[in-house]
Coordinates of N, CA, C and O in Angstrom, one line a residue:
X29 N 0.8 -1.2 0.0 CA 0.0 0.0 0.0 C 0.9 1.3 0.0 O 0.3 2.3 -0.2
X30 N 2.0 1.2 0.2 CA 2.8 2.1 0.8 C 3.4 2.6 -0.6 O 3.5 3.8 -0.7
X31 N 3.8 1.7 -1.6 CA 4.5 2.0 -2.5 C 3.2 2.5 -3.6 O 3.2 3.2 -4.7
X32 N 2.3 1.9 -3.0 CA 0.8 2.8 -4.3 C 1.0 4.3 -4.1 O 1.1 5.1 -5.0
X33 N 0.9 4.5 -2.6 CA 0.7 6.2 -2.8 C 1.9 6.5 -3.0 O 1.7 7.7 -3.4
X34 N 3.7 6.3 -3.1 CA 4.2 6.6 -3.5 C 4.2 7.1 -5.0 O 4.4 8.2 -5.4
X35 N 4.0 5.7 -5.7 CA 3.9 6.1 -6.9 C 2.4 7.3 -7.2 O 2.5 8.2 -8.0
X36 N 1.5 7.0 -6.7 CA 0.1 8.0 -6.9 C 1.0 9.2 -7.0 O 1.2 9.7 -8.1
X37 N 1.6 9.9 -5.5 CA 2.7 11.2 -5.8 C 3.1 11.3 -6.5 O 2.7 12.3 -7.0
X38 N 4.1 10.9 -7.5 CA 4.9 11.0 -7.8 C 4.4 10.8 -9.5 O 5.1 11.2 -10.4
X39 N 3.2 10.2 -9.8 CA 2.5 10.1 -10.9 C 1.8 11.8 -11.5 O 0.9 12.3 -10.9
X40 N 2.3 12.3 -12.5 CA 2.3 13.3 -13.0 C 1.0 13.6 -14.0 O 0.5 14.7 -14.1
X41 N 0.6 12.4 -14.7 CA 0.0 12.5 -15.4 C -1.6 13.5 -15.4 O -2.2 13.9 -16.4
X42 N -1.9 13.6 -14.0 CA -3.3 13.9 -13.7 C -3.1 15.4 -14.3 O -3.9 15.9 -15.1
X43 N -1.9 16.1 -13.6 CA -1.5 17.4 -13.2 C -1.2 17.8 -15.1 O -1.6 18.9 -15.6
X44 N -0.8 17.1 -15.7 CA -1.0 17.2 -17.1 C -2.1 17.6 -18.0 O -1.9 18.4 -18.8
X45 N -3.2 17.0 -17.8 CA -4.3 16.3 -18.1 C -5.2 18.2 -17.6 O -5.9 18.8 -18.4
X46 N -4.8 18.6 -16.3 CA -5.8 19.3 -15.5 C -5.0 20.7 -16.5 O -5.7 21.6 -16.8
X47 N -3.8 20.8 -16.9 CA -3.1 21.9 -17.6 C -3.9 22.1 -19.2 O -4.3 23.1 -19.8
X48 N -3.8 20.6 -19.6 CA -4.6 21.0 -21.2 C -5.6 21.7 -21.1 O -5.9 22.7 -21.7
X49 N -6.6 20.9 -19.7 CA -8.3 21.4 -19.8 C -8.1 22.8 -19.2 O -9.1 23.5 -19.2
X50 N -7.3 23.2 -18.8 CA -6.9 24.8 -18.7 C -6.7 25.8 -19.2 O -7.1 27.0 -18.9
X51 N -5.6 25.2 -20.5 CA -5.2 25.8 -21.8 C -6.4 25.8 -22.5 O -6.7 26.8 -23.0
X52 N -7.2 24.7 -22.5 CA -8.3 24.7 -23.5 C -9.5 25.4 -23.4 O -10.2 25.6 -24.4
X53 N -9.9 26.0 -22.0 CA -10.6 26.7 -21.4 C -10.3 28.2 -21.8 O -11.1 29.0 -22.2
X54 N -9.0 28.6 -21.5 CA -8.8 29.9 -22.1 C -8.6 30.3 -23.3 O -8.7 31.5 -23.5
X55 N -8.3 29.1 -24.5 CA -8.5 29.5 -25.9 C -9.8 29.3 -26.0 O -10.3 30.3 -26.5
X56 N -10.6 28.6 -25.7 CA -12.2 29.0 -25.8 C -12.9 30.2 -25.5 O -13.8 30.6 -26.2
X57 N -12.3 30.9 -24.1 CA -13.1 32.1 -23.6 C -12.2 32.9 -24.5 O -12.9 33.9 -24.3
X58 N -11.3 33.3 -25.1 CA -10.6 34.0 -25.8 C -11.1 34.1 -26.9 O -11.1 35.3 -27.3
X59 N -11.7 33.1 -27.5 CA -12.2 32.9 -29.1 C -13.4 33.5 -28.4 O -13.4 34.7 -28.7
X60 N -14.4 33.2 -27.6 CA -15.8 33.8 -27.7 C -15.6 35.2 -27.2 O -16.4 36.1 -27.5
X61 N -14.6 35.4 -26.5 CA -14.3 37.3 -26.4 C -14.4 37.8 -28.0 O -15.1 38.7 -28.4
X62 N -13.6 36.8 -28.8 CA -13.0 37.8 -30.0 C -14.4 37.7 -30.9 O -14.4 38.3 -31.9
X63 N -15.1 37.2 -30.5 CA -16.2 36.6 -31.7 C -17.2 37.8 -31.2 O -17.9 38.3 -32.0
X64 N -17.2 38.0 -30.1 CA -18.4 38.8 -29.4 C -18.0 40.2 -30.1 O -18.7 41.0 -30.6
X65 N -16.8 40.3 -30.0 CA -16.1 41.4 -30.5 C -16.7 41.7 -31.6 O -17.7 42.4 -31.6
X66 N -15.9 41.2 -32.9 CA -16.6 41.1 -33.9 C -17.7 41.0 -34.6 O -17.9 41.6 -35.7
X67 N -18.6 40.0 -33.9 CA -20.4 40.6 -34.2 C -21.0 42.3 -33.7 O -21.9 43.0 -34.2
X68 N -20.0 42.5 -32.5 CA -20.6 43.3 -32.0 C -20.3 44.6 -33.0 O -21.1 45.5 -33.2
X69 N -19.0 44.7 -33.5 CA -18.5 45.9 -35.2 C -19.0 45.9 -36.2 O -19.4 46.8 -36.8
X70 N -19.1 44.5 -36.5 CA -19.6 44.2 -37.6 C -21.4 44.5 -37.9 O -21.9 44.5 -39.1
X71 N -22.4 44.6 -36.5 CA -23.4 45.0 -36.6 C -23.5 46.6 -36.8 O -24.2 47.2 -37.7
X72 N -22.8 47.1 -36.0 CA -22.5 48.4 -35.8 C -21.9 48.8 -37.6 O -22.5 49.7 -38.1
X73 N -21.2 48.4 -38.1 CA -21.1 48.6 -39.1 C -22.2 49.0 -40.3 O -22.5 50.0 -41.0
X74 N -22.5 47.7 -40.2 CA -23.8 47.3 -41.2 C -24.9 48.1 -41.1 O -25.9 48.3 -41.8
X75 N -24.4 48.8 -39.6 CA -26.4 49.5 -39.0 C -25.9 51.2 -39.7 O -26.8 52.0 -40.1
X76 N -24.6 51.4 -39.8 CA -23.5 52.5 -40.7 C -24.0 52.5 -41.8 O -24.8 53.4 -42.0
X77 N -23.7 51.6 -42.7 CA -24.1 51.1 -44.3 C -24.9 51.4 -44.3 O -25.1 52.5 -44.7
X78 N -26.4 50.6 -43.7 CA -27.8 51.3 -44.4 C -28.4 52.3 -44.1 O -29.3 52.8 -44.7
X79 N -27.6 53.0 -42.6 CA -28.2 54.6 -43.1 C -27.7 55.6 -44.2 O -28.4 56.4 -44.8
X80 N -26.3 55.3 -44.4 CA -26.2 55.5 -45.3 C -26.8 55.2 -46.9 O -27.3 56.0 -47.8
X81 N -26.6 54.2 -47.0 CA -27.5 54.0 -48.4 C -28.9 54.5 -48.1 O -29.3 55.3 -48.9
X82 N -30.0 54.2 -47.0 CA -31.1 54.5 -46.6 C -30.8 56.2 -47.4 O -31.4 56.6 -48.4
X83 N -29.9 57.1 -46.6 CA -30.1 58.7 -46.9 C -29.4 59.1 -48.5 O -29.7 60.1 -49.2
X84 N -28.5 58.0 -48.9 CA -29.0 58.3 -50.7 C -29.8 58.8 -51.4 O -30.9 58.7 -50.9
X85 N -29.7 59.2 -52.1 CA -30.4 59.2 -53.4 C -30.0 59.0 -54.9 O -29.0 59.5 -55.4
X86 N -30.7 58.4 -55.4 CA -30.4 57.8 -57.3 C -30.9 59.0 -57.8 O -31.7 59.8 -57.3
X87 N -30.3 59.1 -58.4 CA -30.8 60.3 -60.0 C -31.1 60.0 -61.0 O -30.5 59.0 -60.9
X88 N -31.7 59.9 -62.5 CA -31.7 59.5 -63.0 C -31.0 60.4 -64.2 O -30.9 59.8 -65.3

């Protein structure tokens, strides 16, 4: 029993495992920052564009 929790300590793999799902958690909330970002200009944009074309006018 003695040499299980030895090795259990000394067994690295978990502390591995717990760093990916960490890494992978912050490229996720990273990507949904950036995305929030970008819908949020890109609306703002577009709502730009058609007042403008809205206050156009054609000539003929």
């Amino acid at each position: 029993m003695l040499k299980f929790i030895k090795n259990f300590r000394n067994d690295e793999d978990g502390a591995v495992t717990v760093d990916w799902v960490v890494l992978t958690a912050a490229v996720v909330a990273l990507a949904g920052a950036a995305y929030t970002s970008i819908e949020s200009g890109t609306s703002t944009l577009a709502g730009n564009v058609e007042d403008a074309i809205t206050a156009g006018t054609v000539s003929k």
